[in-house]
Short mmCIF file of C-alpha atoms in Angstrom, two decimals:
data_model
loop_
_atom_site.label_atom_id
_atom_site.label_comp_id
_atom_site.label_asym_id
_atom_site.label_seq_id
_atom_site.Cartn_x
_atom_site.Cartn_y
_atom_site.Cartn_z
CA UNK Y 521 -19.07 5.48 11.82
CA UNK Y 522 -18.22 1.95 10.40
CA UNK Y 523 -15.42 0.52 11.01
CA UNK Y 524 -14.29 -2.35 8.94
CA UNK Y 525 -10.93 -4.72 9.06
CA UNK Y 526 -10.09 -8.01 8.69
CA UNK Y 527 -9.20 -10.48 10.47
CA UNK Y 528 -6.63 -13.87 9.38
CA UNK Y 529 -7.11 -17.47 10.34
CA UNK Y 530 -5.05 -20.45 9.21
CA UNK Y 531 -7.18 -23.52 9.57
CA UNK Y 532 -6.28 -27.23 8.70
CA UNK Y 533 -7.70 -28.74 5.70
CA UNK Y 534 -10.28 -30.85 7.55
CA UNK Y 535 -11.33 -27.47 9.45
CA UNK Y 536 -11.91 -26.37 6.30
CA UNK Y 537 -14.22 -28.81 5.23
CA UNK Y 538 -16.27 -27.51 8.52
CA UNK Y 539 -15.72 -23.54 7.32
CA UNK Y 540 -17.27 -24.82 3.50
CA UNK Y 541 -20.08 -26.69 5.27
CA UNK Y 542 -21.21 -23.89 7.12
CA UNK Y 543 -21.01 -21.21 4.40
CA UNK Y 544 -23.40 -22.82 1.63
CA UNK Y 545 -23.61 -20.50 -0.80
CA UNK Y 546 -19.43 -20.38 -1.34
CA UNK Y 547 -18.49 -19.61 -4.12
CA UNK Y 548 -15.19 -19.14 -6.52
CA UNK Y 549 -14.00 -15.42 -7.25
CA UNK Y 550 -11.04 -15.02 -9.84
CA UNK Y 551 -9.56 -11.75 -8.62
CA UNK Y 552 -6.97 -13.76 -6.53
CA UNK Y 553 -5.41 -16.94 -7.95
CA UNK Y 554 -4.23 -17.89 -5.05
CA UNK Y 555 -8.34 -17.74 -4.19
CA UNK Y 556 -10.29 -20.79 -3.80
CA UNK Y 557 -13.79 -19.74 -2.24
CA UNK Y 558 -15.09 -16.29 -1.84
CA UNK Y 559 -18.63 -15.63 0.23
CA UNK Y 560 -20.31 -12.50 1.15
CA UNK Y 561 -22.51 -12.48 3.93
CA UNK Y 562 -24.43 -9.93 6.39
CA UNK Y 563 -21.59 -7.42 7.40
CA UNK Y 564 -19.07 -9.39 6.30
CA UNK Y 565 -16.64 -11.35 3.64
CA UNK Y 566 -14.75 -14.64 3.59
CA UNK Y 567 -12.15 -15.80 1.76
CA UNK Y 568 -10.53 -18.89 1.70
CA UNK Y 569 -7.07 -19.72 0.15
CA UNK Y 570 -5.14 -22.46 -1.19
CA UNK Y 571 -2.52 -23.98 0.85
CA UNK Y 572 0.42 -21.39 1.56
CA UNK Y 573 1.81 -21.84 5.04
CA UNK Y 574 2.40 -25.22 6.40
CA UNK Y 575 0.27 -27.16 4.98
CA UNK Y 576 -2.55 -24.39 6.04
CA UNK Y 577 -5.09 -22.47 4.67
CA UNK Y 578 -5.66 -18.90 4.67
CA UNK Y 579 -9.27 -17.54 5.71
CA UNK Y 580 -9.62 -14.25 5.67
CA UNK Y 581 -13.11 -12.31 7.15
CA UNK Y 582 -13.94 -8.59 6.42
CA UNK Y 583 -16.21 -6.31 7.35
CA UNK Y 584 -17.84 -4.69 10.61
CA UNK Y 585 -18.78 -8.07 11.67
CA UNK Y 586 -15.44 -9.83 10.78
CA UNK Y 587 -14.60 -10.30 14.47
CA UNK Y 588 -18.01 -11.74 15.72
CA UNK Y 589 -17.90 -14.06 12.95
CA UNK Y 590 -14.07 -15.08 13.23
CA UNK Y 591 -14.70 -15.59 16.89
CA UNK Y 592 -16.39 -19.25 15.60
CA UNK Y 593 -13.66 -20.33 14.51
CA UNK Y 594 -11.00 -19.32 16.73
CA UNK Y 595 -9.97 -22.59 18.99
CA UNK Y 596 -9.20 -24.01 15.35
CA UNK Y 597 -6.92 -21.13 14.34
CA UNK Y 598 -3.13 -22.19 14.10
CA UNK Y 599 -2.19 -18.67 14.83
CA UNK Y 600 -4.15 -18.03 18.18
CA UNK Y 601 -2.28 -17.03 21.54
CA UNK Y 602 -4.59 -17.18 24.34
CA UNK Y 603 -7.24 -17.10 22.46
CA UNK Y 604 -6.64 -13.75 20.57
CA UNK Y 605 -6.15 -13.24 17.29
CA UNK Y 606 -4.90 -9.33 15.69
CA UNK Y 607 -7.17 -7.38 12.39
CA UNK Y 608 -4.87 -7.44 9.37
CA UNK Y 609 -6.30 -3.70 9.38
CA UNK Y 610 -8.16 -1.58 11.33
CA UNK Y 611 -9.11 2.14 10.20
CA UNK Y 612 -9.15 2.98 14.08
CA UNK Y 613 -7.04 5.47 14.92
CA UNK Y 614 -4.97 5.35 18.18
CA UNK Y 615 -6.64 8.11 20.40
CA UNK Y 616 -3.12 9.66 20.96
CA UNK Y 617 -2.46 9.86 16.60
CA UNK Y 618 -4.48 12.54 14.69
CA UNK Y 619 -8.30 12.15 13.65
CA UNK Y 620 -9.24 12.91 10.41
CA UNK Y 621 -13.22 13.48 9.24
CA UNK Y 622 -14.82 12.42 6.63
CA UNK Y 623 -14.79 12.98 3.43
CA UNK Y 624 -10.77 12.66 3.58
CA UNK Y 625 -7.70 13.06 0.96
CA UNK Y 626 -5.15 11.44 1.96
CA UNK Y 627 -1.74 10.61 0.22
CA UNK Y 628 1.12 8.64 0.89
CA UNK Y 629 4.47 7.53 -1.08
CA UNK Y 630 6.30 4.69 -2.44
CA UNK Y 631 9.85 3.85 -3.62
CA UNK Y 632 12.11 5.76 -1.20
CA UNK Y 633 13.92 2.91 -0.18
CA UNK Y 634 14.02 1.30 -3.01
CA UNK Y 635 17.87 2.11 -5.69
CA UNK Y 636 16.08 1.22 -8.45
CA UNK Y 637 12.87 2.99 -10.28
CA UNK Y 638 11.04 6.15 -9.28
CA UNK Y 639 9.49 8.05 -6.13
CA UNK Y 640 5.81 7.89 -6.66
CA UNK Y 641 3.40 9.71 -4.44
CA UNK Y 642 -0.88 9.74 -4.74
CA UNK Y 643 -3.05 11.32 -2.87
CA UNK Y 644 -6.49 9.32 -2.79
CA UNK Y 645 -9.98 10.57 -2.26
CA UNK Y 646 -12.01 8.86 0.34
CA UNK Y 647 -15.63 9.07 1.46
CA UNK Y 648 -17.43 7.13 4.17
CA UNK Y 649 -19.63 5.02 2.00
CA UNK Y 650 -16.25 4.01 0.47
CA UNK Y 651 -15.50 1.73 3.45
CA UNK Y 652 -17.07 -1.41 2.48
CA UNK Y 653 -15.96 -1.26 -0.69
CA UNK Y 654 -11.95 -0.69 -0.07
CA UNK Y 655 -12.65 -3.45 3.17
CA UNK Y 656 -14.10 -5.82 0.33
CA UNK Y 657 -10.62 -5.40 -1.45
CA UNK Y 658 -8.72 -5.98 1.17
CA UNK Y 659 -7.35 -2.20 1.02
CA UNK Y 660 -4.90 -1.92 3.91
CA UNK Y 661 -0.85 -0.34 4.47
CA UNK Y 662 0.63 -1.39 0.58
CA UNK Y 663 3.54 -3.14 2.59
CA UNK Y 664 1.02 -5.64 4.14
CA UNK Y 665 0.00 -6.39 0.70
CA UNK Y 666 1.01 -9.11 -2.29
CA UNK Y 667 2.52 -6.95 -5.20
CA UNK Y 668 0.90 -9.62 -7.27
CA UNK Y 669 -2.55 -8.46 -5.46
CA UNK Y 670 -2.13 -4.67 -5.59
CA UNK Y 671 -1.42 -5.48 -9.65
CA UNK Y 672 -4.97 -7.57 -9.94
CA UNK Y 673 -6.83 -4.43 -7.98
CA UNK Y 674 -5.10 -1.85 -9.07
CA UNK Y 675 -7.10 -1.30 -12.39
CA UNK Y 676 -10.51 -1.30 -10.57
CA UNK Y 677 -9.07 1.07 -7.98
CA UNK Y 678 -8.22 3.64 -10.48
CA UNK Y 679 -11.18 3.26 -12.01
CA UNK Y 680 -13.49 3.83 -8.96
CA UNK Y 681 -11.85 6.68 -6.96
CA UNK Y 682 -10.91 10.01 -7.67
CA UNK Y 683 -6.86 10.51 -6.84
CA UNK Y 684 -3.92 12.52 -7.97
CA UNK Y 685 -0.41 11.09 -8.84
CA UNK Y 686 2.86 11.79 -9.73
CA UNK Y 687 6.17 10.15 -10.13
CA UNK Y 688 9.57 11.61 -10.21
CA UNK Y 689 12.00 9.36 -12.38
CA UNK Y 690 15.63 8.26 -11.14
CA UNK Y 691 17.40 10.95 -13.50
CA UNK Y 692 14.67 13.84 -12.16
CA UNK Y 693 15.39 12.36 -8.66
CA UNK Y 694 19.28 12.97 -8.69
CA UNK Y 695 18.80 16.39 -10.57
CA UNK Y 696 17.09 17.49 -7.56
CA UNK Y 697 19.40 15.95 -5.53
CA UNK Y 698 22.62 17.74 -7.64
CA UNK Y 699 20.44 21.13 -6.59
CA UNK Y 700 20.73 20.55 -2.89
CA UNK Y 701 17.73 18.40 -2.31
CA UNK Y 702 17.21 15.90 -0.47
CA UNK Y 703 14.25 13.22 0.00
CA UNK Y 704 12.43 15.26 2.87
CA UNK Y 705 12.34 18.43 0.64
CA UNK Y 706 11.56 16.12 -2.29
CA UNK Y 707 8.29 13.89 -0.92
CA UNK Y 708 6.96 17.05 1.26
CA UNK Y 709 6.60 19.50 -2.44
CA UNK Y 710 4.89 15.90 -4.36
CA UNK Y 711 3.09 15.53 -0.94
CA UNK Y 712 1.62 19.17 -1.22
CA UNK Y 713 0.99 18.97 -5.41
CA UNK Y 714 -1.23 15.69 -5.03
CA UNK Y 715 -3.15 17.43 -1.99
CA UNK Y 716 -3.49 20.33 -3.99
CA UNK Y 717 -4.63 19.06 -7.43
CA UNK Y 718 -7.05 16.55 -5.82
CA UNK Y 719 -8.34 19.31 -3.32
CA UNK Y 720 -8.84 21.47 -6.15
CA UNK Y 721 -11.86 18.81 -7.29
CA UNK Y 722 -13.02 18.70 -3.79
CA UNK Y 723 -12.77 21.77 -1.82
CA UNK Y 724 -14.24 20.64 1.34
CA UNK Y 725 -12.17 17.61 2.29
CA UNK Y 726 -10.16 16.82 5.35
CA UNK Y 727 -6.44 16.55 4.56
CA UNK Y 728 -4.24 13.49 6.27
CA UNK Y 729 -1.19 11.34 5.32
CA UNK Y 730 1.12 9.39 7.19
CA UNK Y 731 3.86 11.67 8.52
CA UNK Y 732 7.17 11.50 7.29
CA UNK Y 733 8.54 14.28 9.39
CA UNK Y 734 7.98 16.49 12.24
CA UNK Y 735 5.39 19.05 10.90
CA UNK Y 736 7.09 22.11 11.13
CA UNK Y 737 9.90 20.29 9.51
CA UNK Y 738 7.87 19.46 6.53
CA UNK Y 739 6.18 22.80 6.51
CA UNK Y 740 9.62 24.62 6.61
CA UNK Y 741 10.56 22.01 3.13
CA UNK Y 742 7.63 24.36 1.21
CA UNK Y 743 8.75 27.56 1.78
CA UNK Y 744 9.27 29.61 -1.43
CA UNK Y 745 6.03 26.93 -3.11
CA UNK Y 746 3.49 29.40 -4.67
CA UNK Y 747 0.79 27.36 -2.75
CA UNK Y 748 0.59 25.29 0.44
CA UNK Y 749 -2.38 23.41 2.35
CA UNK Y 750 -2.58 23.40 5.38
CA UNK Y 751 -4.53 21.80 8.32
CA UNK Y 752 -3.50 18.75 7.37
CA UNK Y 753 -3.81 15.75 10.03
CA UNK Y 754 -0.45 13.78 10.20
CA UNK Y 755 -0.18 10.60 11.65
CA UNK Y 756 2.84 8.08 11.86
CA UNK Y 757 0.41 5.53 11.06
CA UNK Y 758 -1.21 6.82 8.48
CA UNK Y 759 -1.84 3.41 6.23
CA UNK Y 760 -3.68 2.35 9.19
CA UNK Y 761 -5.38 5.82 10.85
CA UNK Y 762 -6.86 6.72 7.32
CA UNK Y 763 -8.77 4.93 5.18
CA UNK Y 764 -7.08 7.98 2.40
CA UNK Y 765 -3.50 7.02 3.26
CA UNK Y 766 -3.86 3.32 2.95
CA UNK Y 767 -5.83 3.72 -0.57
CA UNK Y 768 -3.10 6.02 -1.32
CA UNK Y 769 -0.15 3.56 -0.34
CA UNK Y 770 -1.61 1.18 -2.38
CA UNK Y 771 -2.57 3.45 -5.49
CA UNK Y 772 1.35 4.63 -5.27
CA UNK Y 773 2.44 1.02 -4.83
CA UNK Y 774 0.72 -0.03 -8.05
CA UNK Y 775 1.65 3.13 -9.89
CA UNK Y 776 5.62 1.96 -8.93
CA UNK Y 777 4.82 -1.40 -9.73
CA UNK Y 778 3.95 -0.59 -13.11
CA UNK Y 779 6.86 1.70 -13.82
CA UNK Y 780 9.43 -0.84 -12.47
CA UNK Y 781 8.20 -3.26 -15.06
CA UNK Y 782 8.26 -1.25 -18.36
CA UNK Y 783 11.61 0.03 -17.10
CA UNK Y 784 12.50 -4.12 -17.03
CA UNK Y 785 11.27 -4.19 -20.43
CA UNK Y 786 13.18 -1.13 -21.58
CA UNK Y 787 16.68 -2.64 -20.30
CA UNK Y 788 15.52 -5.95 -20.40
CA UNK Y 789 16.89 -6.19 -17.22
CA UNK Y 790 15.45 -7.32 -13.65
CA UNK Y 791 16.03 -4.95 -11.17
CA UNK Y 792 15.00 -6.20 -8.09
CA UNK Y 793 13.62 -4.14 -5.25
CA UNK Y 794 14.56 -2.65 -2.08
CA UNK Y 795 18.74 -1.94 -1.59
CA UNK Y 796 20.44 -5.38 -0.58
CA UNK Y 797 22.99 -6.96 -1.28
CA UNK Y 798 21.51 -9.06 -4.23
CA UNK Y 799 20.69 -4.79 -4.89
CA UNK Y 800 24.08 -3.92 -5.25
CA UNK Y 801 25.10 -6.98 -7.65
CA UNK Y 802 22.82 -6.25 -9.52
CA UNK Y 803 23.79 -2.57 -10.24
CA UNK Y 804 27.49 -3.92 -11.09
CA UNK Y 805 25.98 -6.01 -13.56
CA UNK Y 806 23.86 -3.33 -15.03
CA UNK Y 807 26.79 -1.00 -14.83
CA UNK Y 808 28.56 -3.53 -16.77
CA UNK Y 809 26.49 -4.53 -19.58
CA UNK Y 810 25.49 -0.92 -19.90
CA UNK Y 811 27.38 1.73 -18.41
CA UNK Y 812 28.41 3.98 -15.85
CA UNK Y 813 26.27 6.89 -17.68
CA UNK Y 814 23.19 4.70 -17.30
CA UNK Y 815 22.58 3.90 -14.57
CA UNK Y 816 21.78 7.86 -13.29
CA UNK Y 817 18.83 6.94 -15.33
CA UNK Y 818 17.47 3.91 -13.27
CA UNK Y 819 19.04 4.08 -9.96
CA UNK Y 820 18.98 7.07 -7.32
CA UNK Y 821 22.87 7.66 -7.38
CA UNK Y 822 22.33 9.40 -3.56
CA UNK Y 823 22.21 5.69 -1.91
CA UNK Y 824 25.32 4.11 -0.74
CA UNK Y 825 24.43 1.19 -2.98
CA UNK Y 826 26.06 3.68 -5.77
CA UNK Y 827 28.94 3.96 -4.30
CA UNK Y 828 29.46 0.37 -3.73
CA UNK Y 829 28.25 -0.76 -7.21
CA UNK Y 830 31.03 2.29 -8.91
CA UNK Y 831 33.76 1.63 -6.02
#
């Protein structure tokens, strides 16, 4: 089985000069801005990036031969200890996490930590000859990702593999929460309706996603649901383990993305991410300019941030 991952370099800009001399046939790729050469070569990628972090350039090699052909370059990398440098991603499973065969469905979810904007989950269909493609993309764990990125590949994502989604917005989120919910019960029944609807289209997949909770935990969350899969292979590092998982992380992540920013259009209104500090000034402000009542509708009123934002 292939198994493709990057791995990072950040070179000077006269060992970059080297890097474009011995890759002719560079050449410039516009899915990135931040992009400045792209090249494809036998069993593997390279990209090369403008200057980011101090004063360095970003190269970046995928593929199944990423590490034989980053090893060239390795006594100029800025980042090398001893001589070793880490994959950005590796769909290698530790032997002690769960396996999962091909063809997989995997799903994962985004926006539990986040006050602000919805809970999406996706489950993602995967296939083996899929690898090179998502390792082309740079498809790894969403949180390892630009936002900026995930919004560029997003559209071609959703356009060439199969996946289910759903999102539950802030006021559906603390309805279910009023009813004695609470985000275990809450991800485990979106977990099982993505599985279900994309299993539906293909029956004889493997099921995986990056565990949230013990298993019999999240199995005793779907009692009293009509229907519930089973089998499935969890793994606390799912985004890594699966190829599914990590397509799903990022499918989710760009599905929240996108919410988040019509919901800034709607209010008009930034609402920044994650549940800081700069998090909980912002909700007074919201609260202020439009209400108490409101913000049930944007924010999931379960976090302390609500409590500090209403006092």
């Amino acid at each position: 089985m292939a198994n493709p991952h990057s791995v990072a370099l950040l070179l000077s800009e006269e060992d970059i000069q080297k890097l474009i001399k011995a890759y002719p046939h560079l050449t410039k790729e516009r899915i990135d801005p931040q992009l400045l050469h792209f090249h494809q070569g036998d069993g593997f990628s390279l990209r090369i990036y403008k200057k980011s972090h101090q004063g360095s350039h970003k190269v970046l090699f995928q593929g199944e031969k990423a590490d034989l052909e980053a090893r060239r370059w390795k006594d100029l990398d800025r980042t090398s200890q001893n001589g070793l440098f880490s994959p950005l991603f590796d769909f290698r499973p530790d032997p002690k996490e769960a396996s999962c065969p091909f063809p997989q469905i995997g799903s994962d979810e985004v926006g539990t930590g986040d006050f602000f904007g919805p809970v999406c989950v996706v489950a993602s269909f995967v296939e083996e000859k899929d690898l090179g493609r998502l390792s082309d993309l740079g498809v790894t764990d969403s949180k390892k990702m630009e936002d900026s990125y995930i919004l560029e590949i997003g559209p071609a994502l959703v356009k060439e593999f199969p996946y289910s989604s759903l999102s539950l917005s802030p006021l559906q989120y603390n309805a279910l929460y009023k009813k004695g919910e609470n985000l275990n019960s809450i991800k485990a029944k979106m977990h099982n309706r993505c599985l279900l609807n994309l299993k539906s289209s293909f029956p004889f997949s493997h099921l995986c996603m990056d565990q949230f909770a013990e298993e019999g935990l999240y199995y005793s969350y779907l009692k009293g649901e009509k229907e519930v899969l089973e089998g499935i292979a969890f793994s606390t590092k799912g985004e890594l383990a699966f190829p599914s998982v990590a397509l799903a992380s990022v499918l989710a992540r760009y599905s929240f993305l996108r919410k988040m920013g019509k919901m800034r259009e709607e209010y008009g209104f930034p609402f920044p991410l994650g549940a800081s500090s700069l998090v909980q000034e912002a909700g007074k402000e919201f609260v202020r300019v439009h209400g108490e009542k409101e913000l049930e509708k944007v924010a999931k009123m379960n976090f302390k941030t609500a409590e500090k934002i209403l006092g």
